[in-house]
Amino acid sequence: MKKTPMDTLFETSRPGRSGFTLPDLDVPEVDCAGILGTMCRENSPRLPEMAEVDVVRHFTGLSKMNFSVDDGFYPLGSCTMKYNPKLNEMAARMPGFSRIHPLQPENTVQGALELMHSLGAMLAEITGMDAVTLQPAAGAHGEQTGLMLIKAWHESRGDMKRTKIIVPDSAHGTNPASASVTGFDVVEVPSDSEGMVDLEALKGLMDDTVAGLMLTNPNTLGIFERHILELTETIHKAGGLVYYDGANANAIVGKVRPGDMGFDVLHLNLHKTFSTPHGGGGPGAGPVGVKAQLVPFLPVPVIAFKDGAYHLEGQNVHPKTIGRIRSFYGNFGVLVRAYTYIMSLGPDGVRDVAEMAVLNANYLAKRLSALYPMAHKGHCMHEFVLNGGPLKAETKVTSLDVAKALIDAGFHPPTVYFPLIVPEALMVEPTETESRETLDRFVEAMETIVAKARQEGPEAFHDLPLTTPVSRPDETTAARKPILTWQFDQE
Amino acid sequence: MSRYIPATEDERRAMLEFVGVESVDEFYSDVPGQVLQKELPRLPKALSEPEMIRHLQGLSRRNKNADDIPCFLGAGAYDHFIPAAVDAIVSRGEFTTSYTPYQPEVAQGTLQAIFQYQTMVCELTGMEVSNASMYEGASATAEAAVMASVVSKRTHILVAKNTHPQTREVIRTYCWSRGLTCEEAPWADGRLDRKAAGDRLAKGDVAALVVQSPNFFGVVEDLEALGALAHENGALFVVNTDLLTLGSIDAPGKYGADIVVGDGQSAGNSLNFGGPAFGFIAVNKPLMRRMPGRICGQTVDREGRRTYVLTLQAREQHIRREKATSNICSNQNLCIVAASVYLSLMGPKGLREIGRQIMAKTAYAVEALERTGKFTRAFPKVPAFRETVLLCDEPVDRLNGRLMDAGILGGYPLGRDYPELANGWLLAVTEQRTKEEIDRLVAVAGGDKR
């Protein structure tokens, strides 16, 4: 990793430099003002002026200030930072996938449509749903789409009073936010002493205003909701639908299907379970799967196979659709990667993913249990949460301090301070793509850090990390006096 | 075990033994027996890497791509040149395989890239604050409409009917789910009908006037007049535009836009059958804390060195949960890195040169098509950029069929969305189209079947 911060593009810029030349114009010249009149831009945007070599060195330098899965272990809980196969990258770059226009005639994109149709069918099989739309651009977009489907279903039955979505207190922040942006009121249901949804409390919330429940299973503590069939039945009896947040699907693919557990609608994060890269925050993809009763409401276009060819069907064929949720068909390049991944795994490979992810997590949890109390009892699924409260009480060293110390040890830290129901939470998800040696090295680093906390106390941690281009940032000033663009006048 | 799992059978057994279980099934003991899958999922047999490549090549070859069929189709996705350096940078694993920059010390690369991108978006749009990206232009526009409704406490959204049909559909979907009413304002002579829009705005209940410029017809709107109209009636002025066009066309911020949104695909991102690319959103400071999505800010570290962090997070879902301004979490980060590399290579002069070539090639193509006697411009009196509406003397689907037979991807048939333009053909000409390709288009479209 680079040791120091870098100049910005704007400081590197030198007037007159350029990184690109176009071919000579091969048709007669025109005058901008003659075409655009007064809308012809006069004041140039202050974009950088740089030679190609300087652009490449700048961005290569930036890349060296990032930690990535290609660099090392990235046990970020609930994010499923597994290895992203290089073959998938090559696939998405084939010109027959990357250089096709979304509005080309259907008969000129049959390969692309077939790929999407097959991917939808494979995801439906893996999750036990009846149909899948590939359009949502991310997990949260999938949640929003799924909640719109729930809303449309209730409205189609003339049941207009269903205004509440129930969300566990351990849920990802996107769950309540998605419910809220879809026009629902959010009602929180507490967890019981084992970290599962409190079934009795849930039953107490049931009335005819409940539109549905959103649930992650395994939940964010990394435990499987043992009462899952009673939970889904409770919601169904009250006339609601149950939404499956697929953020943690890496624990269950090939083992148990949300469709069989009573879920009516779900999303999957292809950038988690299905190995497409996170890209530093996208692009992802959040396909949504539904049971038969919700199929008529799916967003358009719908990809159908009829008369020996693939077609894009619109509202004229699907009159009950919620409509479009984005332009075109989804993050197709991401879909190509996920398709390549599933086809490379096959049926055994998909099951191996979940089993190995869960085995790695249990191995790591057992080894770390000598250092930290666990937020779960018994075995975990694909991830687990360490309770950093006792260490803090004993040594005043926080989970944030531990996270920063892990950076100096060469690891990306786990997710910290989530889920909110565990004090000083450290949420660890090793994934199936890590070897035992990597897990063992992580344990050794944690042992060293905890020993250091006990021997040297919090002062020894305050300046960490030391190996990174910058040390801990002043986030308070960043929020109070926001500087959100380069300040050209300071030059 | 698949090739992506390192554990050997021996290691697996040793790890099970260490944990103290006979088999992995014990980990799934909380799963009710009747739902535990007894059979493997019904999926195709695993393909090795060489087999997979052959399979993908088979699928890929069944698509005609823009390297083989010169693309005169636009309508929201554009074939612009992308320098090799762009893909070289975004292929770097440090950008591709990192997560959202929640640990700033190990993500300064991504954070600085976002900060610089935000600066470039502000320079291009003429606004003060940009976020770190949206999914794409249509949903970004819908988010802007929702944001305007929250800010103005009004419930009606007025969208110009010459906005991209898919953008209007997405706004309608978002409005339905939020309990807002979406209405459309008609166009006249290619531009938004100012009189009709003014009459509707005068009722005083419209949260936002949403226009696109260049609009779906390629026509540049009179933003100054429309901005004034919106503001006179207490509505926010939301302008949807295309990032690349702003190298040549005046910034919407100069004309009073409150929210500028749009697509950035044209700046350094491949067609990708419609995604991934990215959307952008930019506002001025008064609306900064109402914006959806991630924002990167500059601060200092312990030693006073310049450092970047995600900031103003009190707007976001992971802090505010149901009170967040939006649910957006993952956005399109790698695509904005691509755009940043692209814009750095081009610089202001490069963008201007691209604009100059687009205008010259468009003029050349349109005049030559008009000379065939088969085509007339639908809106000759108003300025247009990159796309032009031509009225054709034969059904557009037949025209496009003839072109495809000749290996050319023709323009968008407007009759699908605008019955009043039944023979309307939306022709896109980017800097990529050569004189030879345009001549061939004109020859085939004009009736010569060579």
JSON list of N, CA and C in Angstrom, two decimals, chain B residues 122-163:
[
{"chain": "B", "resi": 122, "resn": "CYS", "atom": "N", "xyz": [-19.73, 18.62, -10.87]},
{"chain": "B", "resi": 122, "resn": "CYS", "atom": "CA", "xyz": [-20.12, 20.00, -10.54]},
{"chain": "B", "resi": 122, "resn": "CYS", "atom": "C", "xyz": [-19.63, 20.96, -11.62]},
{"chain": "B", "resi": 123, "resn": "GLU", "atom": "N", "xyz": [-18.40, 20.77, -12.10]},
{"chain": "B", "resi": 123, "resn": "GLU", "atom": "CA", "xyz": [-17.88, 21.63, -13.17]},
{"chain": "B", "resi": 123, "resn": "GLU", "atom": "C", "xyz": [-18.74, 21.51, -14.42]},
{"chain": "B", "resi": 124, "resn": "LEU", "atom": "N", "xyz": [-19.14, 20.30, -14.76]},
{"chain": "B", "resi": 124, "resn": "LEU", "atom": "CA", "xyz": [-19.91, 20.09, -16.00]},
{"chain": "B", "resi": 124, "resn": "LEU", "atom": "C", "xyz": [-21.34, 20.60, -15.86]},
{"chain": "B", "resi": 125, "resn": "THR", "atom": "N", "xyz": [-21.96, 20.37, -14.69]},
{"chain": "B", "resi": 125, "resn": "THR", "atom": "CA", "xyz": [-23.37, 20.73, -14.54]},
{"chain": "B", "resi": 125, "resn": "THR", "atom": "C", "xyz": [-23.56, 22.18, -14.08]},
{"chain": "B", "resi": 126, "resn": "GLY", "atom": "N", "xyz": [-22.49, 22.78, -13.55]},
{"chain": "B", "resi": 126, "resn": "GLY", "atom": "CA", "xyz": [-22.62, 24.13, -13.01]},
{"chain": "B", "resi": 126, "resn": "GLY", "atom": "C", "xyz": [-23.30, 24.17, -11.66]},
{"chain": "B", "resi": 127, "resn": "MET", "atom": "N", "xyz": [-23.22, 23.04, -10.92]},
{"chain": "B", "resi": 127, "resn": "MET", "atom": "CA", "xyz": [-23.83, 22.98, -9.60]},
{"chain": "B", "resi": 127, "resn": "MET", "atom": "C", "xyz": [-22.74, 22.91, -8.52]},
{"chain": "B", "resi": 128, "resn": "GLU", "atom": "N", "xyz": [-23.15, 22.99, -7.25]},
{"chain": "B", "resi": 128, "resn": "GLU", "atom": "CA", "xyz": [-22.17, 23.07, -6.17]},
{"chain": "B", "resi": 128, "resn": "GLU", "atom": "C", "xyz": [-21.83, 21.72, -5.53]},
{"chain": "B", "resi": 129, "resn": "VAL", "atom": "N", "xyz": [-22.79, 20.79, -5.54]},
{"chain": "B", "resi": 129, "resn": "VAL", "atom": "CA", "xyz": [-22.59, 19.54, -4.82]},
{"chain": "B", "resi": 129, "resn": "VAL", "atom": "C", "xyz": [-23.09, 18.36, -5.67]},
{"chain": "B", "resi": 130, "resn": "SER", "atom": "N", "xyz": [-22.28, 17.32, -5.75]},
{"chain": "B", "resi": 130, "resn": "SER", "atom": "CA", "xyz": [-22.70, 16.09, -6.44]},
{"chain": "B", "resi": 130, "resn": "SER", "atom": "C", "xyz": [-22.58, 14.95, -5.45]},
{"chain": "B", "resi": 131, "resn": "ASN", "atom": "N", "xyz": [-23.36, 13.88, -5.63]},
{"chain": "B", "resi": 131, "resn": "ASN", "atom": "CA", "xyz": [-23.13, 12.71, -4.80]},
{"chain": "B", "resi": 131, "resn": "ASN", "atom": "C", "xyz": [-22.20, 11.75, -5.54]},
{"chain": "B", "resi": 132, "resn": "ALA", "atom": "N", "xyz": [-22.04, 10.55, -4.99]},
{"chain": "B", "resi": 132, "resn": "ALA", "atom": "CA", "xyz": [-21.05, 9.61, -5.51]},
{"chain": "B", "resi": 132, "resn": "ALA", "atom": "C", "xyz": [-21.57, 8.75, -6.65]},
{"chain": "B", "resi": 133, "resn": "SER", "atom": "N", "xyz": [-22.80, 8.92, -7.05]},
{"chain": "B", "resi": 133, "resn": "SER", "atom": "CA", "xyz": [-23.47, 8.31, -8.21]},
{"chain": "B", "resi": 133, "resn": "SER", "atom": "C", "xyz": [-24.81, 7.70, -7.83]},
{"chain": "B", "resi": 134, "resn": "MET", "atom": "N", "xyz": [-25.62, 7.51, -8.87]},
{"chain": "B", "resi": 134, "resn": "MET", "atom": "CA", "xyz": [-26.93, 6.86, -8.77]},
{"chain": "B", "resi": 134, "resn": "MET", "atom": "C", "xyz": [-26.90, 5.67, -9.72]},
{"chain": "B", "resi": 135, "resn": "TYR", "atom": "N", "xyz": [-27.97, 4.85, -9.71]},
{"chain": "B", "resi": 135, "resn": "TYR", "atom": "CA", "xyz": [-27.97, 3.65, -10.55]},
{"chain": "B", "resi": 135, "resn": "TYR", "atom": "C", "xyz": [-27.86, 4.00, -12.03]},
{"chain": "B", "resi": 136, "resn": "GLU", "atom": "N", "xyz": [-28.71, 4.87, -12.49]},
{"chain": "B", "resi": 136, "resn": "GLU", "atom": "CA", "xyz": [-28.75, 5.33, -13.88]},
{"chain": "B", "resi": 136, "resn": "GLU", "atom": "C", "xyz": [-29.65, 6.55, -13.94]},
{"chain": "B", "resi": 137, "resn": "GLY", "atom": "N", "xyz": [-29.75, 7.13, -15.12]},
{"chain": "B", "resi": 137, "resn": "GLY", "atom": "CA", "xyz": [-30.42, 8.42, -15.23]},
{"chain": "B", "resi": 137, "resn": "GLY", "atom": "C", "xyz": [-31.90, 8.41, -14.89]},
{"chain": "B", "resi": 138, "resn": "ALA", "atom": "N", "xyz": [-32.61, 7.36, -15.26]},
{"chain": "B", "resi": 138, "resn": "ALA", "atom": "CA", "xyz": [-34.06, 7.35, -15.07]},
{"chain": "B", "resi": 138, "resn": "ALA", "atom": "C", "xyz": [-34.42, 7.30, -13.58]},
{"chain": "B", "resi": 139, "resn": "SER", "atom": "N", "xyz": [-33.81, 6.37, -12.84]},
{"chain": "B", "resi": 139, "resn": "SER", "atom": "CA", "xyz": [-34.14, 6.30, -11.41]},
{"chain": "B", "resi": 139, "resn": "SER", "atom": "C", "xyz": [-33.58, 7.51, -10.66]},
{"chain": "B", "resi": 140, "resn": "ALA", "atom": "N", "xyz": [-32.47, 8.08, -11.15]},
{"chain": "B", "resi": 140, "resn": "ALA", "atom": "CA", "xyz": [-31.94, 9.30, -10.53]},
{"chain": "B", "resi": 140, "resn": "ALA", "atom": "C", "xyz": [-32.95, 10.43, -10.68]},
{"chain": "B", "resi": 141, "resn": "THR", "atom": "N", "xyz": [-33.60, 10.50, -11.83]},
{"chain": "B", "resi": 141, "resn": "THR", "atom": "CA", "xyz": [-34.60, 11.54, -12.06]},
{"chain": "B", "resi": 141, "resn": "THR", "atom": "C", "xyz": [-35.81, 11.32, -11.16]},
{"chain": "B", "resi": 142, "resn": "ALA", "atom": "N", "xyz": [-36.20, 10.06, -11.00]},
{"chain": "B", "resi": 142, "resn": "ALA", "atom": "CA", "xyz": [-37.33, 9.75, -10.11]},
{"chain": "B", "resi": 142, "resn": "ALA", "atom": "C", "xyz": [-36.97, 10.14, -8.67]},
{"chain": "B", "resi": 143, "resn": "GLU", "atom": "N", "xyz": [-35.74, 9.86, -8.25]},
{"chain": "B", "resi": 143, "resn": "GLU", "atom": "CA", "xyz": [-35.31, 10.25, -6.90]},
{"chain": "B", "resi": 143, "resn": "GLU", "atom": "C", "xyz": [-35.33, 11.78, -6.75]},
{"chain": "B", "resi": 144, "resn": "ALA", "atom": "N", "xyz": [-34.94, 12.48, -7.81]},
{"chain": "B", "resi": 144, "resn": "ALA", "atom": "CA", "xyz": [-34.96, 13.94, -7.76]},
{"chain": "B", "resi": 144, "resn": "ALA", "atom": "C", "xyz": [-36.39, 14.45, -7.60]},
{"chain": "B", "resi": 145, "resn": "ALA", "atom": "N", "xyz": [-37.32, 13.81, -8.29]},
{"chain": "B", "resi": 145, "resn": "ALA", "atom": "CA", "xyz": [-38.73, 14.21, -8.20]},
{"chain": "B", "resi": 145, "resn": "ALA", "atom": "C", "xyz": [-39.25, 14.00, -6.77]},
{"chain": "B", "resi": 146, "resn": "VAL", "atom": "N", "xyz": [-38.89, 12.85, -6.19]},
{"chain": "B", "resi": 146, "resn": "VAL", "atom": "CA", "xyz": [-39.32, 12.56, -4.82]},
{"chain": "B", "resi": 146, "resn": "VAL", "atom": "C", "xyz": [-38.70, 13.57, -3.85]},
{"chain": "B", "resi": 147, "resn": "MET", "atom": "N", "xyz": [-37.42, 13.85, -4.06]},
{"chain": "B", "resi": 147, "resn": "MET", "atom": "CA", "xyz": [-36.73, 14.82, -3.21]},
{"chain": "B", "resi": 147, "resn": "MET", "atom": "C", "xyz": [-37.40, 16.20, -3.29]},
{"chain": "B", "resi": 148, "resn": "ALA", "atom": "N", "xyz": [-37.78, 16.60, -4.50]},
{"chain": "B", "resi": 148, "resn": "ALA", "atom": "CA", "xyz": [-38.44, 17.89, -4.68]},
{"chain": "B", "resi": 148, "resn": "ALA", "atom": "C", "xyz": [-39.77, 17.92, -3.92]},
{"chain": "B", "resi": 149, "resn": "SER", "atom": "N", "xyz": [-40.46, 16.79, -3.92]},
{"chain": "B", "resi": 149, "resn": "SER", "atom": "CA", "xyz": [-41.73, 16.73, -3.22]},
{"chain": "B", "resi": 149, "resn": "SER", "atom": "C", "xyz": [-41.53, 16.86, -1.71]},
{"chain": "B", "resi": 150, "resn": "VAL", "atom": "N", "xyz": [-40.49, 16.22, -1.19]},
{"chain": "B", "resi": 150, "resn": "VAL", "atom": "CA", "xyz": [-40.20, 16.31, 0.25]},
{"chain": "B", "resi": 150, "resn": "VAL", "atom": "C", "xyz": [-39.83, 17.76, 0.61]},
{"chain": "B", "resi": 151, "resn": "VAL", "atom": "N", "xyz": [-38.99, 18.39, -0.23]},
{"chain": "B", "resi": 151, "resn": "VAL", "atom": "CA", "xyz": [-38.51, 19.74, 0.06]},
{"chain": "B", "resi": 151, "resn": "VAL", "atom": "C", "xyz": [-39.66, 20.75, -0.03]},
{"chain": "B", "resi": 152, "resn": "SER", "atom": "N", "xyz": [-40.51, 20.61, -1.06]},
{"chain": "B", "resi": 152, "resn": "SER", "atom": "CA", "xyz": [-41.55, 21.62, -1.30]},
{"chain": "B", "resi": 152, "resn": "SER", "atom": "C", "xyz": [-42.85, 21.30, -0.57]},
{"chain": "B", "resi": 153, "resn": "LYS", "atom": "N", "xyz": [-42.95, 20.08, -0.01]},
{"chain": "B", "resi": 153, "resn": "LYS", "atom": "CA", "xyz": [-44.17, 19.59, 0.63]},
{"chain": "B", "resi": 153, "resn": "LYS", "atom": "C", "xyz": [-45.36, 19.65, -0.32]},
{"chain": "B", "resi": 154, "resn": "ARG", "atom": "N", "xyz": [-45.10, 19.45, -1.61]},
{"chain": "B", "resi": 154, "resn": "ARG", "atom": "CA", "xyz": [-46.16, 19.37, -2.62]},
{"chain": "B", "resi": 154, "resn": "ARG", "atom": "C", "xyz": [-46.17, 17.95, -3.20]},
{"chain": "B", "resi": 155, "resn": "THR", "atom": "N", "xyz": [-47.27, 17.58, -3.80]},
{"chain": "B", "resi": 155, "resn": "THR", "atom": "CA", "xyz": [-47.43, 16.16, -4.17]},
{"chain": "B", "resi": 155, "resn": "THR", "atom": "C", "xyz": [-47.56, 15.91, -5.66]},
{"chain": "B", "resi": 156, "resn": "HIS", "atom": "N", "xyz": [-47.46, 16.95, -6.50]},
{"chain": "B", "resi": 156, "resn": "HIS", "atom": "CA", "xyz": [-47.59, 16.75, -7.95]},
{"chain": "B", "resi": 156, "resn": "HIS", "atom": "C", "xyz": [-46.25, 16.96, -8.64]},
{"chain": "B", "resi": 157, "resn": "ILE", "atom": "N", "xyz": [-45.95, 16.07, -9.58]},
{"chain": "B", "resi": 157, "resn": "ILE", "atom": "CA", "xyz": [-44.72, 16.19, -10.37]},
{"chain": "B", "resi": 157, "resn": "ILE", "atom": "C", "xyz": [-45.15, 16.41, -11.82]},
{"chain": "B", "resi": 158, "resn": "LEU", "atom": "N", "xyz": [-44.57, 17.45, -12.45]},
{"chain": "B", "resi": 158, "resn": "LEU", "atom": "CA", "xyz": [-44.91, 17.74, -13.84]},
{"chain": "B", "resi": 158, "resn": "LEU", "atom": "C", "xyz": [-43.70, 17.42, -14.72]},
{"chain": "B", "resi": 159, "resn": "VAL", "atom": "N", "xyz": [-43.88, 16.44, -15.60]},
{"chain": "B", "resi": 159, "resn": "VAL", "atom": "CA", "xyz": [-42.77, 15.97, -16.43]},
{"chain": "B", "resi": 159, "resn": "VAL", "atom": "C", "xyz": [-43.04, 16.31, -17.89]},
{"chain": "B", "resi": 160, "resn": "ALA", "atom": "N", "xyz": [-42.03, 16.86, -18.56]},
{"chain": "B", "resi": 160, "resn": "ALA", "atom": "CA", "xyz": [-42.17, 17.16, -19.98]},
{"chain": "B", "resi": 160, "resn": "ALA", "atom": "C", "xyz": [-42.33, 15.86, -20.76]},
{"chain": "B", "resi": 161, "resn": "LYS", "atom": "N", "xyz": [-43.28, 15.86, -21.70]},
{"chain": "B", "resi": 161, "resn": "LYS", "atom": "CA", "xyz": [-43.55, 14.62, -22.43]},
{"chain": "B", "resi": 161, "resn": "LYS", "atom": "C", "xyz": [-42.45, 14.29, -23.44]},
{"chain": "B", "resi": 162, "resn": "ASN", "atom": "N", "xyz": [-41.57, 15.26, -23.70]},
{"chain": "B", "resi": 162, "resn": "ASN", "atom": "CA", "xyz": [-40.44, 14.95, -24.57]},
{"chain": "B", "resi": 162, "resn": "ASN", "atom": "C", "xyz": [-39.22, 14.50, -23.76]},
{"chain": "B", "resi": 163, "resn": "THR", "atom": "N", "xyz": [-39.45, 14.08, -22.53]},
{"chain": "B", "resi": 163, "resn": "THR", "atom": "CA", "xyz": [-38.43, 13.39, -21.73]},
{"chain": "B", "resi": 163, "resn": "THR", "atom": "C", "xyz": [-38.44, 11.92, -22.15]}
]
